[in-house]
XYZ file of C-alpha atoms in Angstrom:
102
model
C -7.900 9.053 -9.487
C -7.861 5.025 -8.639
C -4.528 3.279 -7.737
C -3.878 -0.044 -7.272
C -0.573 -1.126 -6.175
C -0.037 -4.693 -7.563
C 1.894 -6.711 -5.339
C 5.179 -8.048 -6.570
C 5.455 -11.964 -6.204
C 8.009 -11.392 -3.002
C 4.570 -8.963 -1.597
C 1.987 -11.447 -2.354
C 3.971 -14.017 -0.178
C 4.698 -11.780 2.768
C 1.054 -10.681 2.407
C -0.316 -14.281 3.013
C 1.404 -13.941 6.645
C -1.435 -11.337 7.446
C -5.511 -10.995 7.120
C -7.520 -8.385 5.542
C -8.556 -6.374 8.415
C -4.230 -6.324 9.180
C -3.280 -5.278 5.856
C -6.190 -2.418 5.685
C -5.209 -1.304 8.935
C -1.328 -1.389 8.269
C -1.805 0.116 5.335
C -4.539 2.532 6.532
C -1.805 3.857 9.037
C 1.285 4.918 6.879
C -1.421 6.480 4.217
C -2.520 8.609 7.229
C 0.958 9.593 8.177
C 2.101 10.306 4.840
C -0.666 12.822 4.183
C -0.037 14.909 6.394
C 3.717 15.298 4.066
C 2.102 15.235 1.106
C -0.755 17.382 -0.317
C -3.083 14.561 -1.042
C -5.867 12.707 0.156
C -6.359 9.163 -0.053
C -9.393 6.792 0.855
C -9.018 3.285 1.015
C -12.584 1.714 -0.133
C -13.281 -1.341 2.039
C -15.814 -3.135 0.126
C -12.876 -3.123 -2.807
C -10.295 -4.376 -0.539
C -12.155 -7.410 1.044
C -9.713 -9.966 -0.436
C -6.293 -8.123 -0.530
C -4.074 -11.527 -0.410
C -6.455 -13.132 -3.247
C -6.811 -9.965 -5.851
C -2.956 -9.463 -5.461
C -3.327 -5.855 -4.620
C -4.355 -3.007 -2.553
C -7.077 -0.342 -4.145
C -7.161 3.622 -3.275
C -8.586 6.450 -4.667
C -6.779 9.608 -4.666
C -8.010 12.974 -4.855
C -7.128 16.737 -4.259
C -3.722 15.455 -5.603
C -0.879 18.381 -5.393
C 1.926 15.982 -5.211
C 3.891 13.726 -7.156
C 2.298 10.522 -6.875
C 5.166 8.364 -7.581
C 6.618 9.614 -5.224
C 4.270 9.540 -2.439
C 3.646 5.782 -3.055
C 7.645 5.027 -3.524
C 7.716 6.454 -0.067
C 4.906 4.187 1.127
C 6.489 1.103 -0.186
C 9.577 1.788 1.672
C 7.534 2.855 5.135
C 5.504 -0.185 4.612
C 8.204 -2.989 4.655
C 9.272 -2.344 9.051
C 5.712 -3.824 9.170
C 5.906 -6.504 6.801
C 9.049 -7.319 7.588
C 8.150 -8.562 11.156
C 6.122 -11.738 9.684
C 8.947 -12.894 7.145
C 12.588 -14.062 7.254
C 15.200 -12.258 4.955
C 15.311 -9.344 3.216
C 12.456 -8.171 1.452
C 12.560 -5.503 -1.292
C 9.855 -3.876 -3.084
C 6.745 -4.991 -2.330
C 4.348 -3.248 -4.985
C 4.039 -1.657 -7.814
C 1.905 1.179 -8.638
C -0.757 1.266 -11.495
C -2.622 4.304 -11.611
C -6.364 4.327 -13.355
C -7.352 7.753 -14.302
């Protein structure tokens, strides 16, 4: 299962405050940490991520999934703002929104 969480227009301008190679490893990080909660695993393609603050969004590809998806993600958004958060000014609320491609 593909997933691409489209960055809201409040993510896309926190996202310019980092590069690629941050956001894949940010990213990267609280996907890891989250799987071992959830009964999933995720891989984060590189070569489809190589222009994250361009495309808008952030590709992964789910599989083995034995968990609510929503939900894992919901919980990603909201571990993934202490990170963001750092580069910006003022409050930021959600920064993406999931689209899952079957």
């Amino acid at each position: 299962m593909r997933v691409n969480l489209n960055f809201t227009n409040k993510g896309k301008v926190v996202i310019e405050n980092f590069n690629n190679e941050e956001l894949l490893e940010i990213f990267g990080r609280y996907i890891n940490t989250l799987t071992k909660k959830y009964a999933v695993d995720v891989t984060v393609p590189v070569e489809a991520n190589q222009a994250i603050v361009a495309d808008g969004n952030f590709k992964v590809i789910l599989s083995n999934v034995k968990c609510d998806v929503e939900t894992f993600f919901k919980e990603l958004g909201r571990d993934i703002k202490v990170p963001l958060k750092k580069r910006t000014d003022g409050k930021l609320e959600n920064v993406f929104k999931i689209e899952v491609i079957e």
